[in-house]
């Protein structure tokens, strides 16, 4: 009986969402980006996004996140992630480990940057040294680099002070995007335009910052024959609903989908790509209890975990897999034996709160992602049942949410975290200098286990990562909710070739093309 009562919070929010969805369904169908039957007509893809690049066009300021399609259009990486969980050649043609502290790459000859500069080993060295001291939160991934050695004109050796097992993954994302060395030397140029070796070139005359970014095909791209769209336009929307409305009315061809609009997308004939997606969780930013003393008590954090009915939220609001863990189910840190670690038990939550001296409850604020409003409301309902008051900070845009998240403005944050690699997740979330650990919370044992695992083989290090996963649950660093299902909605009559690598939440642009 208790279970059915608690499910109401998820269901009430779901009903409200359904009502909103019903209001936006229209009879319009997405329009074509080209002329049917004319194989020589220029082709254009219009991509709806909810966030523009942070800090201009220097990948050192970026994360590899929801605006990744713009990143991929502007810049080429050293490696490409593929759908098999491995990597394909890009600006690097061969790569591998000589030892746990030495990673080498052979580079593609003949590639050039859009300013005419030649791509070579010196360019890679300049880029990696630039990224290591960059201001973006991805820079921590390159901190193990001790030096970058130019072995030959197209041969590079990366020497590490300590192992970084996910170097191939890192070099397939924004830290592997190659900028013209001349642009790195003139950083003001990167505030307004990218200067890379990517498949597209920004058309500044047809672009408006934070609104529309128009890219035209780069004829000098090393793999230009594989790029099918002549033009890619990225339109930035304030929220997911606005992007979905634009897709329905034919203003865009493809956009990141949400569970709230899944029924409407199906009903209007849109194509849907889905994959295991983000990890939805409440991150306890104020682990020390400096701002909210209650959050500094592990019993309180554990109580929050017991208070929430994950299964009900997944069933009614957030399609996916209910879990208290914060790791991708295909990752090395994920431990299936821990899935039931925090069952829904409000009485246990009340007991722990009383034991910690908070029988009368307490109040805390939560920075909330714009796409997580209904989930946040459900969470607030469950917490209210055990006497805890949650103040939801409603962020109007993803950009404002991210800005406050990086700054650690609020004591907790509800976020859909992208999880691609146990090593990078641990580094970002749990190490004191992690890009997503804004207040520098630290557990020396987690750091020790991470260092031990970093020098082990992939087969062996999973056991060390499982120990970290256990500590994270014991100490309740997070209130895990679910691994969501990730959706991409698109006009399947006009667009094909969607490819979503393992761990990615949206398709890469490289395989996209018009339907023939």
XYZ file of C-alpha atoms in Angstrom:
516
model
C 0.000 0.000 0.000
C 2.847 2.367 0.865
C 4.382 1.832 -2.591
C 1.257 2.935 -4.458
C 1.006 6.086 -2.351
C 4.578 7.122 -3.132
C 4.190 6.489 -6.843
C 1.787 9.436 -6.945
C 4.598 11.995 -7.156
C 5.939 10.515 -10.361
C 2.451 10.089 -11.810
C 1.263 13.602 -10.996
C 4.292 15.053 -12.762
C 3.758 12.712 -15.700
C 0.151 13.854 -16.127
C 1.277 17.480 -16.176
C 3.886 16.671 -18.811
C 1.399 14.798 -20.967
C -0.897 17.810 -20.914
C 1.888 20.040 -22.168
C 2.784 17.571 -24.910
C -0.810 17.375 -26.118
C -0.887 21.130 -26.660
C 2.049 21.167 -29.055
C 1.085 18.326 -31.371
C 0.409 19.764 -34.802
C -0.554 18.454 -38.207
C 2.649 19.741 -39.780
C 5.246 17.305 -41.042
C 8.971 18.037 -41.285
C 9.947 19.563 -44.596
C 12.647 18.413 -46.954
C 16.113 19.938 -46.866
C 16.577 19.516 -50.640
C 14.758 18.984 -53.915
C 13.361 15.447 -54.354
C 14.821 13.653 -57.326
C 17.604 16.170 -57.916
C 20.830 14.452 -56.899
C 22.916 17.543 -57.747
C 20.941 19.974 -55.569
C 22.812 21.307 -52.528
C 21.882 19.413 -49.381
C 21.370 20.964 -45.984
C 20.833 19.550 -42.503
C 19.306 21.729 -39.802
C 20.169 20.420 -36.344
C 18.338 21.630 -33.229
C 20.473 22.004 -30.089
C 19.939 23.530 -26.655
C 23.391 24.858 -25.931
C 25.966 26.781 -27.911
C 29.742 26.399 -27.509
C 31.062 27.786 -24.234
C 33.621 30.581 -24.477
C 33.813 30.862 -28.249
C 35.570 28.282 -30.430
C 38.489 27.067 -28.357
C 37.868 23.375 -27.528
C 39.995 23.922 -24.439
C 37.054 25.797 -22.941
C 34.525 23.141 -23.893
C 33.175 19.905 -22.547
C 32.154 17.087 -24.881
C 28.466 17.469 -24.282
C 25.153 18.431 -25.877
C 26.795 20.821 -28.354
C 29.231 18.111 -29.535
C 27.778 18.198 -33.088
C 29.037 21.781 -33.463
C 32.415 20.698 -32.108
C 32.594 17.856 -34.641
C 31.645 20.147 -37.536
C 34.345 22.683 -36.722
C 37.240 20.469 -35.700
C 38.686 17.075 -36.477
C 39.922 14.824 -33.703
C 42.917 12.530 -33.689
C 40.618 9.492 -33.379
C 36.933 8.740 -33.990
C 34.878 6.670 -31.549
C 32.838 3.946 -33.250
C 29.675 2.009 -32.477
C 31.629 -1.132 -31.533
C 33.205 0.530 -28.517
C 36.539 1.048 -30.255
C 38.185 3.770 -32.317
C 38.791 4.525 -35.983
C 41.534 6.570 -37.655
C 41.021 10.297 -38.120
C 43.991 12.686 -37.978
C 45.927 9.799 -36.436
C 46.251 6.644 -38.523
C 47.908 4.378 -35.951
C 48.171 4.535 -32.170
C 48.978 2.386 -29.178
C 50.590 1.927 -25.786
C 54.309 1.247 -25.619
C 54.017 1.120 -21.815
C 51.481 2.408 -19.241
C 53.315 5.762 -19.359
C 53.960 6.039 -23.118
C 51.304 6.473 -25.818
C 52.357 6.927 -29.444
C 50.560 8.047 -32.589
C 51.325 8.042 -36.298
C 49.659 11.006 -37.976
C 47.882 11.527 -41.274
C 49.962 13.196 -43.959
C 48.472 15.822 -46.246
C 45.842 17.232 -43.860
C 45.599 21.014 -43.558
C 43.874 23.558 -41.349
C 41.328 25.989 -42.751
C 43.878 28.826 -42.584
C 46.289 26.863 -44.792
C 48.593 25.730 -41.977
C 49.915 22.183 -42.306
C 48.878 19.494 -39.834
C 51.889 17.628 -38.443
C 53.452 16.417 -35.203
C 54.442 19.940 -34.147
C 50.778 20.946 -34.433
C 49.720 18.067 -32.178
C 52.352 19.004 -29.601
C 51.166 22.633 -29.637
C 47.540 21.562 -29.183
C 48.108 19.122 -26.331
C 50.291 21.595 -24.448
C 47.619 24.254 -24.978
C 44.829 21.998 -23.720
C 46.723 20.910 -20.628
C 46.654 24.469 -19.273
C 43.219 25.390 -20.664
C 40.433 26.743 -18.465
C 37.776 24.183 -19.405
C 36.829 21.295 -17.153
C 38.214 18.708 -19.605
C 41.778 19.908 -19.017
C 42.062 17.645 -15.970
C 42.047 14.657 -18.321
C 45.455 15.679 -19.663
C 47.119 16.459 -16.335
C 48.982 13.110 -16.301
C 50.928 14.229 -19.403
C 54.544 14.929 -18.499
C 55.728 15.854 -21.988
C 54.811 15.597 -25.665
C 57.687 14.526 -27.897
C 57.922 15.084 -31.651
C 59.559 11.860 -32.817
C 59.238 12.628 -36.528
C 57.305 14.913 -38.842
C 54.231 12.719 -38.439
C 55.106 10.762 -35.317
C 54.260 11.818 -31.758
C 54.979 10.322 -28.329
C 52.974 11.264 -25.237
C 54.928 10.683 -22.028
C 52.861 10.374 -18.851
C 53.893 11.005 -15.265
C 51.156 8.578 -14.272
C 48.899 6.315 -16.331
C 45.859 7.703 -18.137
C 44.145 4.538 -19.408
C 41.537 6.383 -21.456
C 43.899 8.326 -23.698
C 42.259 7.015 -26.927
C 38.834 8.148 -25.703
C 40.177 11.544 -24.651
C 41.778 12.069 -28.060
C 38.468 11.273 -29.768
C 36.725 14.134 -27.972
C 37.346 17.843 -27.447
C 40.855 17.368 -26.010
C 41.776 15.643 -29.276
C 40.406 18.386 -31.557
C 43.212 19.986 -33.505
C 43.373 23.802 -33.790
C 45.698 25.587 -36.183
C 48.832 26.502 -34.187
C 48.605 30.006 -35.675
C 45.166 30.433 -34.095
C 46.433 29.166 -30.744
C 49.075 31.890 -30.951
C 46.301 34.463 -31.624
C 43.608 33.369 -29.159
C 41.299 36.327 -29.835
C 40.582 34.790 -33.225
C 39.062 31.745 -31.532
C 36.531 33.888 -29.700
C 34.555 34.296 -32.915
C 35.567 31.528 -35.316
C 36.989 28.003 -35.294
C 40.244 27.365 -37.155
C 40.503 23.621 -37.470
C 40.788 20.768 -39.934
C 37.212 19.558 -39.574
C 34.609 18.570 -42.148
C 32.973 22.011 -42.181
C 33.893 25.709 -42.131
C 31.875 28.283 -40.195
C 30.028 30.750 -42.431
C 30.191 33.787 -40.145
C 27.937 35.879 -42.375
C 25.114 33.377 -41.888
C 25.710 32.794 -38.176
C 24.486 34.591 -35.055
C 26.162 33.810 -31.718
C 23.983 31.734 -29.391
C 21.264 31.508 -32.048
C 22.384 30.019 -35.373
C 25.673 28.516 -36.553
C 25.948 27.803 -40.288
C 28.729 25.572 -41.589
C 29.632 24.796 -45.201
C 31.499 21.720 -46.356
C 35.292 21.929 -46.164
C 36.621 20.847 -49.593
C 40.071 20.231 -48.109
C 38.898 17.918 -45.317
C 40.905 14.697 -45.453
C 37.736 12.595 -45.871
C 35.575 15.092 -47.775
C 34.007 12.426 -50.005
C 32.351 10.868 -46.941
C 30.642 14.131 -45.917
C 27.233 14.112 -47.583
C 25.578 17.348 -46.474
C 26.862 20.484 -48.186
C 25.648 22.656 -45.331
C 24.972 22.038 -41.649
C 22.991 24.591 -39.698
C 22.799 24.389 -35.908
C 19.904 26.282 -34.347
C 20.014 26.909 -30.590
C 16.750 26.631 -28.654
C 16.030 27.729 -25.114
C 14.611 24.353 -24.109
C 13.744 20.889 -25.353
C 10.113 21.725 -25.970
C 10.992 24.586 -28.315
C 13.384 22.326 -30.226
C 10.730 19.621 -30.511
C 8.149 22.118 -31.745
C 10.624 23.240 -34.414
C 11.143 19.638 -35.512
C 7.411 19.052 -35.812
C 6.910 22.186 -37.886
C 9.810 21.415 -40.231
C 12.177 24.130 -39.021
C 14.803 21.531 -38.080
C 15.532 18.000 -39.296
C 16.985 16.457 -36.155
C 17.162 17.220 -32.441
C 17.930 15.696 -29.063
C 14.714 14.084 -27.775
C 13.113 13.831 -24.363
C 10.901 11.208 -22.782
C 8.203 13.839 -22.284
C 7.807 14.115 -26.053
C 8.250 10.442 -26.913
C 4.545 9.737 -27.376
C 4.047 12.848 -29.481
C 7.072 12.020 -31.643
C 5.764 8.522 -32.277
C 2.279 9.781 -33.043
C 3.449 12.265 -35.659
C 5.610 9.797 -37.581
C 9.037 11.054 -36.589
C 11.940 8.610 -36.555
C 13.483 7.864 -33.173
C 16.999 6.724 -32.341
C 17.498 5.479 -28.797
C 20.452 4.288 -26.753
C 21.499 3.894 -23.116
C 21.882 7.491 -22.073
C 22.769 9.796 -19.247
C 22.967 8.933 -15.555
C 20.352 10.991 -13.735
C 21.408 11.691 -10.163
C 21.600 14.289 -7.439
C 25.236 15.172 -6.851
C 25.971 16.244 -3.281
C 28.193 19.233 -4.026
C 28.409 20.324 -0.376
C 29.818 17.043 0.965
C 31.592 18.934 3.763
C 28.364 20.518 5.002
C 29.831 24.015 4.841
C 26.620 25.529 3.471
C 24.070 22.931 4.581
C 25.408 21.206 7.722
C 22.983 18.304 7.348
C 24.582 17.291 4.035
C 27.910 16.841 5.809
C 26.434 13.907 7.760
C 26.633 10.600 5.884
C 23.466 9.386 7.612
C 21.514 12.255 6.103
C 22.880 11.552 2.637
C 21.980 7.892 3.033
C 18.487 8.895 4.156
C 17.984 10.858 0.946
C 18.807 7.715 -1.008
C 16.260 5.614 0.876
C 13.564 8.287 0.523
C 13.155 8.160 -3.265
C 11.203 5.593 -5.279
C 13.445 5.196 -8.320
C 11.285 2.528 -9.926
C 8.232 4.795 -9.897
C 10.179 7.651 -11.464
C 11.465 5.388 -14.230
C 8.041 3.904 -14.842
C 6.199 7.204 -15.076
C 8.691 9.946 -15.923
C 12.139 8.903 -16.992
C 12.313 5.816 -19.244
C 15.442 3.836 -18.595
C 16.854 1.704 -15.791
C 16.403 2.579 -12.115
C 19.761 2.508 -10.329
C 21.494 4.050 -7.301
C 24.797 3.916 -9.210
C 26.299 6.696 -11.323
C 28.120 4.531 -13.881
C 27.154 3.493 -17.401
C 25.959 -0.116 -17.416
C 28.621 -0.959 -20.023
C 31.425 0.643 -17.996
C 34.077 -0.928 -15.789
C 32.860 0.698 -12.556
C 29.316 -0.608 -12.882
C 28.654 -3.449 -10.419
C 25.335 -5.282 -10.904
C 25.525 -6.622 -7.347
C 25.001 -3.056 -6.053
C 21.764 -2.335 -7.912
C 19.571 -2.875 -4.841
C 21.858 -1.032 -2.437
C 19.275 1.630 -1.545
C 15.769 0.161 -1.811
C 12.844 2.517 -1.442
C 12.355 2.669 2.353
C 10.996 5.968 3.734
C 10.878 4.578 7.276
C 14.606 3.858 7.155
C 15.115 7.376 5.822
C 13.216 8.824 8.788
C 15.191 6.664 11.222
C 18.518 7.881 9.838
C 17.405 11.505 9.895
C 16.336 11.170 13.525
C 19.621 9.494 14.442
C 21.509 12.364 12.798
C 19.500 14.963 14.725
C 17.218 16.032 11.884
C 13.949 14.470 12.986
C 12.234 17.760 12.141
C 13.873 17.850 8.735
C 15.988 20.474 6.999
C 15.984 22.482 3.772
C 18.426 22.527 0.886
C 18.615 23.966 -2.633
C 19.167 22.019 -5.830
C 20.466 23.360 -9.144
C 18.148 21.775 -11.689
C 18.708 20.983 -15.366
C 15.959 22.469 -17.585
C 15.080 18.998 -18.911
C 14.712 17.574 -15.401
C 11.839 19.691 -14.067
C 9.264 16.915 -13.701
C 11.807 14.532 -12.182
C 12.829 17.244 -9.705
C 9.208 17.760 -8.685
C 8.796 14.043 -8.049
C 11.983 13.981 -5.952
C 10.735 16.942 -3.915
C 7.529 15.048 -3.172
C 9.348 11.982 -1.888
C 11.685 14.078 0.279
C 8.757 16.013 1.736
C 7.316 12.709 2.948
C 10.338 12.230 5.223
C 10.363 15.852 6.392
C 13.002 17.274 4.052
C 12.259 20.421 2.047
C 13.830 20.686 -1.397
C 14.066 24.124 -3.013
C 14.307 23.551 -6.763
C 16.331 26.183 -8.602
C 14.625 26.349 -11.982
C 17.240 27.214 -14.590
C 15.794 28.802 -17.740
C 18.593 27.602 -20.026
C 21.163 24.824 -20.167
C 23.938 27.429 -20.345
C 22.925 28.966 -17.006
C 22.607 25.518 -15.450
C 26.112 24.588 -16.608
C 27.590 27.896 -15.448
C 26.214 27.456 -11.930
C 27.247 23.810 -11.957
C 30.865 24.595 -12.790
C 30.938 27.311 -10.134
C 29.389 25.065 -7.470
C 26.804 27.744 -6.747
C 24.328 25.406 -5.057
C 24.848 22.604 -2.502
C 23.319 19.954 -4.762
C 22.703 19.518 -8.459
C 20.293 17.320 -10.420
C 22.023 16.515 -13.667
C 21.887 14.081 -16.561
C 25.574 13.121 -16.526
C 27.201 11.599 -19.585
C 29.084 8.454 -18.534
C 31.502 7.030 -21.105
C 34.439 5.722 -19.133
C 34.964 4.691 -15.529
C 38.374 6.336 -15.422
C 37.111 9.688 -16.708
C 33.959 9.530 -14.567
C 36.001 8.946 -11.413
C 38.451 11.663 -12.380
C 35.713 14.205 -13.127
C 33.333 13.444 -10.264
C 35.431 12.145 -7.374
C 38.997 13.424 -7.526
C 39.561 16.794 -5.815
C 40.600 18.517 -9.057
C 37.837 16.897 -11.108
C 36.009 19.044 -13.624
C 32.612 18.163 -12.104
C 33.769 18.185 -8.471
C 33.277 21.924 -8.095
C 33.986 22.163 -4.349
C 36.886 19.719 -4.346
C 35.416 16.930 -2.197
C 38.022 14.271 -1.519
C 38.350 10.746 -0.188
C 42.011 9.631 -0.023
C 41.020 5.982 -0.427
C 39.191 6.716 -3.690
C 42.248 8.565 -4.970
C 44.518 5.668 -3.952
C 42.329 3.061 -5.652
C 42.121 5.189 -8.784
C 45.916 5.463 -8.945
C 46.289 1.704 -8.495
C 43.715 0.943 -11.195
C 45.235 3.366 -13.695
C 48.314 1.190 -14.177
C 46.384 -2.083 -14.489
C 45.002 -3.798 -17.576
C 41.340 -3.167 -18.476
C 40.496 -6.698 -17.375
C 42.085 -6.262 -13.950
C 41.207 -2.698 -13.039
C 37.447 -3.333 -12.915
C 37.872 -4.861 -9.448
C 39.458 -1.633 -8.163
C 36.724 0.453 -9.750
C 34.113 -1.741 -8.042
C 35.723 -0.894 -4.704
C 35.343 2.782 -5.551
C 31.704 2.196 -6.511
C 31.131 0.621 -3.095
C 32.670 3.601 -1.276
C 30.588 6.040 -3.313
C 27.410 4.238 -2.249
C 28.489 3.773 1.373
C 29.285 7.475 1.748
C 26.360 8.562 -0.458
C 28.217 11.003 -2.691
C 25.128 10.969 -4.908
C 21.461 10.131 -4.873
C 21.327 7.952 -7.955
C 18.006 7.864 -9.801
C 18.336 6.144 -13.181
C 20.271 5.549 -16.334
C 17.964 7.260 -18.781
C 17.232 6.172 -22.300
C 18.650 8.735 -24.715
C 16.482 9.792 -27.651
C 17.204 11.548 -30.923
C 14.139 12.589 -32.913
C 14.569 13.175 -36.640
C 12.859 13.298 -40.011
C 13.559 9.802 -41.318
C 12.265 10.705 -44.773
C 15.124 13.159 -45.166
C 17.978 12.040 -42.882
C 19.769 8.709 -42.490
C 23.044 7.326 -41.201
C 22.705 8.036 -37.484
C 25.616 6.474 -35.574
C 25.809 6.696 -31.795
C 29.085 5.346 -30.321
C 29.067 3.458 -27.045
C 28.574 5.902 -24.177
C 27.499 8.799 -26.402
C 24.067 10.334 -25.901
C 23.609 11.812 -29.390
C 24.720 10.613 -32.838
C 27.950 11.844 -34.357
C 27.632 13.985 -37.471
C 30.040 11.935 -39.606
C 27.603 9.285 -40.821
C 24.681 11.618 -41.446
C 23.405 12.021 -44.988
C 20.276 12.771 -46.999
C 17.973 9.874 -47.824
C 18.573 8.864 -51.436
